[in-house]
Protein backbone atom coordinates (compact mmCIF):
# COMPACT_ATOMS: atom_id res chain seq x y z
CA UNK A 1 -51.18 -0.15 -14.67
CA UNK A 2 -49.31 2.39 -16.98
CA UNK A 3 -50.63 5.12 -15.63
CA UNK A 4 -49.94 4.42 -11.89
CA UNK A 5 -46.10 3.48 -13.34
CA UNK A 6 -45.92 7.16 -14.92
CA UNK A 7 -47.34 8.28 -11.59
CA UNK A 8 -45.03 6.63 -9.35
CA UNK A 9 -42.08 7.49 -11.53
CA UNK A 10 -43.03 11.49 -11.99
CA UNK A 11 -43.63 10.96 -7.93
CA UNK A 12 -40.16 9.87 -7.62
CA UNK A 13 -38.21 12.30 -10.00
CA UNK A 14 -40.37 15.37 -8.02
CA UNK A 15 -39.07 13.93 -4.96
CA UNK A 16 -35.55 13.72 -6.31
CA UNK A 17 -35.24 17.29 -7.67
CA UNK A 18 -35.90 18.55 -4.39
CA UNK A 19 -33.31 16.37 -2.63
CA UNK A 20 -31.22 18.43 -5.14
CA UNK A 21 -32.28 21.86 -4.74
CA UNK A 22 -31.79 21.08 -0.71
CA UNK A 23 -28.61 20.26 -1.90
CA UNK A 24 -27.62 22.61 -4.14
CA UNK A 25 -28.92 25.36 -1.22
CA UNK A 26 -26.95 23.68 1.66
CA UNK A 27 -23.64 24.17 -0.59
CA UNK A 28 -24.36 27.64 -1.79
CA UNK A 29 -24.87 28.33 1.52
CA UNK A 30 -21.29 27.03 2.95
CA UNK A 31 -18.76 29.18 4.77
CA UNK A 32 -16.39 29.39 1.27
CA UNK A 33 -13.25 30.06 3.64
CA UNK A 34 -13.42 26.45 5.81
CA UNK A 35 -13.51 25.08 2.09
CA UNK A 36 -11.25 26.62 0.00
CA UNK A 37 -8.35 24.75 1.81
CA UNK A 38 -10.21 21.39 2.02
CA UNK A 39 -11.50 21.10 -1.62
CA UNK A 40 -12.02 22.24 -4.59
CA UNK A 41 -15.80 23.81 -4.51
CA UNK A 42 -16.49 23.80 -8.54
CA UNK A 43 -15.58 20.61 -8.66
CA UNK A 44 -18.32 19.78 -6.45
CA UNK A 45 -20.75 21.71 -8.34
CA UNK A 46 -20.12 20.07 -11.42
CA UNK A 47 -20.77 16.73 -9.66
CA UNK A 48 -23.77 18.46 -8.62
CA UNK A 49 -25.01 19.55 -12.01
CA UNK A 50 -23.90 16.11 -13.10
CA UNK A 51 -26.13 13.89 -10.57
CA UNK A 52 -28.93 16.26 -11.83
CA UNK A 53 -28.83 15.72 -15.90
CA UNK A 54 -28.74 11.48 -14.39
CA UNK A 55 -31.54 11.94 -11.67
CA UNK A 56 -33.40 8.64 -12.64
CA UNK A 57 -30.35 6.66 -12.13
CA UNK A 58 -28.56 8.41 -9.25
CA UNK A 59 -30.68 8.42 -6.39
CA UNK A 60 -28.58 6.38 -3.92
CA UNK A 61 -25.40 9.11 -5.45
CA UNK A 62 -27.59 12.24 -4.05
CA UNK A 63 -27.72 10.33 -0.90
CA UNK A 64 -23.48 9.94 -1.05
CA UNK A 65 -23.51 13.60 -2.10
CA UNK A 66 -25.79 14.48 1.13
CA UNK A 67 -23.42 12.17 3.58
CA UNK A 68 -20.29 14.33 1.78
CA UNK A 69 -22.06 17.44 2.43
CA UNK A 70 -22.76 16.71 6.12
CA UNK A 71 -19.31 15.53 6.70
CA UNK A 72 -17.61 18.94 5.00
CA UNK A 73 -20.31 21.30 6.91
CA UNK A 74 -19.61 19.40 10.24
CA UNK A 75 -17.30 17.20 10.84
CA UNK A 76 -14.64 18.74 8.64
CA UNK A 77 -14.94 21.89 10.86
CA UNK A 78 -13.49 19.61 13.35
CA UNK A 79 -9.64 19.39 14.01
CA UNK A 80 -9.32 15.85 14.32
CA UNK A 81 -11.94 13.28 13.45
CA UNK A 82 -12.08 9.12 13.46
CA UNK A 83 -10.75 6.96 11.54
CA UNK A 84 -14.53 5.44 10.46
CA UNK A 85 -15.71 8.70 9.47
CA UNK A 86 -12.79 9.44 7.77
CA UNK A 87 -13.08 5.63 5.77
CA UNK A 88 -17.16 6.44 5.75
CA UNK A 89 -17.12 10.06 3.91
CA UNK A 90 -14.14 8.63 1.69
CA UNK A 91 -16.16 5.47 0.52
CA UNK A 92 -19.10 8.11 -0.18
CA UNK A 93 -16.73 10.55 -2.31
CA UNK A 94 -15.62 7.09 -4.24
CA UNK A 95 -19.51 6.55 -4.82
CA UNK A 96 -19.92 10.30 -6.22
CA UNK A 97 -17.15 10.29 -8.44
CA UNK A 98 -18.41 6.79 -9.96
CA UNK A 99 -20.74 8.71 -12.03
CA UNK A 100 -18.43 10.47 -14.16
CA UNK A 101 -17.28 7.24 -15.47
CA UNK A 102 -18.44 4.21 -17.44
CA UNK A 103 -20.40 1.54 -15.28
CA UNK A 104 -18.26 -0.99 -16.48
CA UNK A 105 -15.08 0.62 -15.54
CA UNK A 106 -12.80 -1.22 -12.87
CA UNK A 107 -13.18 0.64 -9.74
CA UNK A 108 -12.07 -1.53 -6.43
CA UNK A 109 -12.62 -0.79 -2.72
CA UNK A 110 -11.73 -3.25 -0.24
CA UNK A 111 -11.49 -2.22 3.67
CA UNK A 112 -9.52 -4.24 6.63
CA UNK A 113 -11.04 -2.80 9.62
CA UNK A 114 -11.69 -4.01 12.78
CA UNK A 115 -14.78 -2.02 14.25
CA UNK A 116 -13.72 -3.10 17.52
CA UNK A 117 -9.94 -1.89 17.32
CA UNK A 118 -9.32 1.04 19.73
CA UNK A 119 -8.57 3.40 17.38
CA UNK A 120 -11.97 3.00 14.90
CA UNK A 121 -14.03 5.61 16.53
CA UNK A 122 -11.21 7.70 18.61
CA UNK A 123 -10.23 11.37 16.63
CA UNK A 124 -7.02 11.32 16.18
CA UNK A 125 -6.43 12.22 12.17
CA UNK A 126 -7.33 15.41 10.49
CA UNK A 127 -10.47 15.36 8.29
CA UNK A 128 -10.49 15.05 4.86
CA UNK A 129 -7.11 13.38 4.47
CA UNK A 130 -7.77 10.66 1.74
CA UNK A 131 -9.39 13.73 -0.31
CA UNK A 132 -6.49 14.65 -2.82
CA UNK A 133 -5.81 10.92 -3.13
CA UNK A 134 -8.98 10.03 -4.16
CA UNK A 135 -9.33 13.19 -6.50
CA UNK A 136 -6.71 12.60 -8.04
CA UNK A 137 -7.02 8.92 -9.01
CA UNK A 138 -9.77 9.85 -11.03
CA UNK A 139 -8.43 13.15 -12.12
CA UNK A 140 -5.12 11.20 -13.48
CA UNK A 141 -6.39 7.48 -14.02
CA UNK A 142 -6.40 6.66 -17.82
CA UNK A 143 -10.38 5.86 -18.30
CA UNK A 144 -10.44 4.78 -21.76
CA UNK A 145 -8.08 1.38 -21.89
CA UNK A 146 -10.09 -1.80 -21.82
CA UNK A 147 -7.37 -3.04 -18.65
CA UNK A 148 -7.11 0.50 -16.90
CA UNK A 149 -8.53 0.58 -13.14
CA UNK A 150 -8.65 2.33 -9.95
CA UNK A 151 -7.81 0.63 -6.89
CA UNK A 152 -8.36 1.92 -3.32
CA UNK A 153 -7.31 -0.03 -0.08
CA UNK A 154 -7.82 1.22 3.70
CA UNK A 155 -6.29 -0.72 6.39
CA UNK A 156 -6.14 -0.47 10.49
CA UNK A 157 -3.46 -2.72 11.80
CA UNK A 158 -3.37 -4.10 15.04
CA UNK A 159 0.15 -2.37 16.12
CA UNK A 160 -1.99 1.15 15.02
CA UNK A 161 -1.29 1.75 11.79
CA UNK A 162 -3.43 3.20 9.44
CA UNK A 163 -2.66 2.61 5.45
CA UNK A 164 -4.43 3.86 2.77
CA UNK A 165 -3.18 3.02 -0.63
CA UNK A 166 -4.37 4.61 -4.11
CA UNK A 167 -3.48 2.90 -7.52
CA UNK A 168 -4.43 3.47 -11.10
CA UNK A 169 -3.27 3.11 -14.50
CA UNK A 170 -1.86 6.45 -15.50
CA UNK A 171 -3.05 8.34 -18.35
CA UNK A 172 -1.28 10.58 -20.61
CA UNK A 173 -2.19 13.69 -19.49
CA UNK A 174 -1.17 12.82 -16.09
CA UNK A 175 2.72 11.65 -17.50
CA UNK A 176 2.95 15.39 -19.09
CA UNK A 177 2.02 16.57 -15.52
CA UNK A 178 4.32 14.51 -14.28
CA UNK A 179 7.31 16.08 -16.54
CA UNK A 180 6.18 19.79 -16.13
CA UNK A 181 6.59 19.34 -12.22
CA UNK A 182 4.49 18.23 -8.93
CA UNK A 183 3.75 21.43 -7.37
CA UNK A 184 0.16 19.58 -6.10
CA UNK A 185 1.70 16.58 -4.62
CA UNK A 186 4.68 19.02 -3.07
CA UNK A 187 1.85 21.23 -1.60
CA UNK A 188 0.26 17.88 -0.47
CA UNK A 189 3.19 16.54 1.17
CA UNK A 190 4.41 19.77 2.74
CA UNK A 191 0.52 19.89 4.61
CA UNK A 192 1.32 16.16 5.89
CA UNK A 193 4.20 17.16 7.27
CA UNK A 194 2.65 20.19 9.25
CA UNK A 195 -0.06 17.90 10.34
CA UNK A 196 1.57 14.79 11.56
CA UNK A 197 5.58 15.68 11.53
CA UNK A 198 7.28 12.14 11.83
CA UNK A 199 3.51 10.38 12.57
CA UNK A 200 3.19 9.61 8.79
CA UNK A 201 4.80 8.13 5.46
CA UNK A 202 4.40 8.58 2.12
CA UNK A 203 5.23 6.57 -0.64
CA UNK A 204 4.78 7.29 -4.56
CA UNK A 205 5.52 5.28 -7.40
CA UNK A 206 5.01 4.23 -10.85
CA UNK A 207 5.31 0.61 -12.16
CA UNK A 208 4.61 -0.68 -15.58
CA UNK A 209 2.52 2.36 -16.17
CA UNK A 210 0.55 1.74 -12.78
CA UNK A 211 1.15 4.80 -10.21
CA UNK A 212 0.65 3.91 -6.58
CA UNK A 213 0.35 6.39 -3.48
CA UNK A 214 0.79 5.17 -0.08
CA UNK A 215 0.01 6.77 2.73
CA UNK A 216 0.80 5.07 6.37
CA UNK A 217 -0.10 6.92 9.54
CA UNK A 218 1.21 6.07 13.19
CA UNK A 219 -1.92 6.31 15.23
CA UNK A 220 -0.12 5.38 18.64
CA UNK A 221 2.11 8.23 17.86
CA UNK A 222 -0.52 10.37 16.92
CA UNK A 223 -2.33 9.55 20.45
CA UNK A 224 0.67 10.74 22.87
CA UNK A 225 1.17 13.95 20.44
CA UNK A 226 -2.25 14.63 21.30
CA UNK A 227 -2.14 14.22 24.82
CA UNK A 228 1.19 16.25 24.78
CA UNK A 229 -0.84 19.10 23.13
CA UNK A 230 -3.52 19.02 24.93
CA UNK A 231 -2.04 17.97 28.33
């Protein structure tokens, strides 16, 4: 019974070192200009190198990492994409960057989505959008307080409204950030405003040591900009 236990397992970990190396190939092997405005590619291959040295306990991550990976290769070469993949590849980074934190840290994701709303599967946002936010929630988030957590909230309206909200608890290093200036968030901002001019609004905050981004995007106006483009 032992034996066929130590076979199944050394089965298993052979099968999940190759899922990596198929990985690890497929991201080597990216077009390094598409990315280098989209995300930040070491920080991917430390998650990669990470999922490795935890192989035995992060199968179901490697399959997050592969959904990522698909989305940045094709998808993400897209101009606009929908809002599901957009919540779908977002959920998956979420899932990936659990692993560099304790299992018993707070992390919440809660989704009010219709599936049947209009705007669900039509490509009207740019892909990738929720990245920073998400990065930098768990860049940022204080990890170490017994209360700290890390909240994420998407949301399709039924006027067409999309909302996507980020909170944590803020850690130290993130208030000296804060003081020496915001030339990432400025950078951030001054890209939504080239993407969706008056289509979007952004709100930051920080209450009771709890910093909150909020993102709202006008998806009806998005729609006739489109078809103005494109018409």
């Amino acid at each position: 019974m032992l034996l066929k236990q130590s076979r199944f397992q050394k089965n298993r970990l052979q099968h999940v070192e190759q899922h990596f190396a198929q990985l690890e190939k497929r991201f080597d092997g990216m077009h390094l200009k598409s990315l280098e405005s989209k995300l930040h590619p070491h920080l991917f291959k430390n998650i990669l190198n990470s999922v490795q040295s935890h192989a035995y306990q992060t199968y179901y991550t490697l399959d997050k990492l592969a959904n990522v990976l698909d989305y940045i290769l094709y998808e993400g070469r897209d101009d606009y994409v929908s809002i599901k993949s957009e919540i779908d590849f977002s959920r998956s980074l979420i899932d990936i960057n659990k692993i560099k934190v304790s299992p018993l840290f707070d992390i919440r994701v809660k989704t009010k989505v219709a599936t049947s709303h209009e705007y669900y599967e039509q490509k009207l946002i740019s892909p990738m959008l929720c990245l920073d936010f998400i990065e930098n929630a768990f860049k940022h988030a204080d990890l170490q307080s017994a209360e700290a957590y890390i909240s994420f909230y998407f949301e399709l309206s039924d006027n067409g409204l999309f909302h996507f909200t980020v909170s944590n608890t803020a850690s130290e290093h993130w208030q000296l950030t804060k003081q020496n200036g915001g030339m990432g968030i400025e950078a951030f901002e001054h890209r939504l405003r080239i993407l969706y001019k008056n289509c979007f609004k952004l709100e930051r905050f920080t209450e009771n040591n709890i910093f909150t981004a909020h993102l709202t995007l006008d998806l009806r106006e998005l729609e006739r900009t489109k078809m103005h483009i494109t018409g």
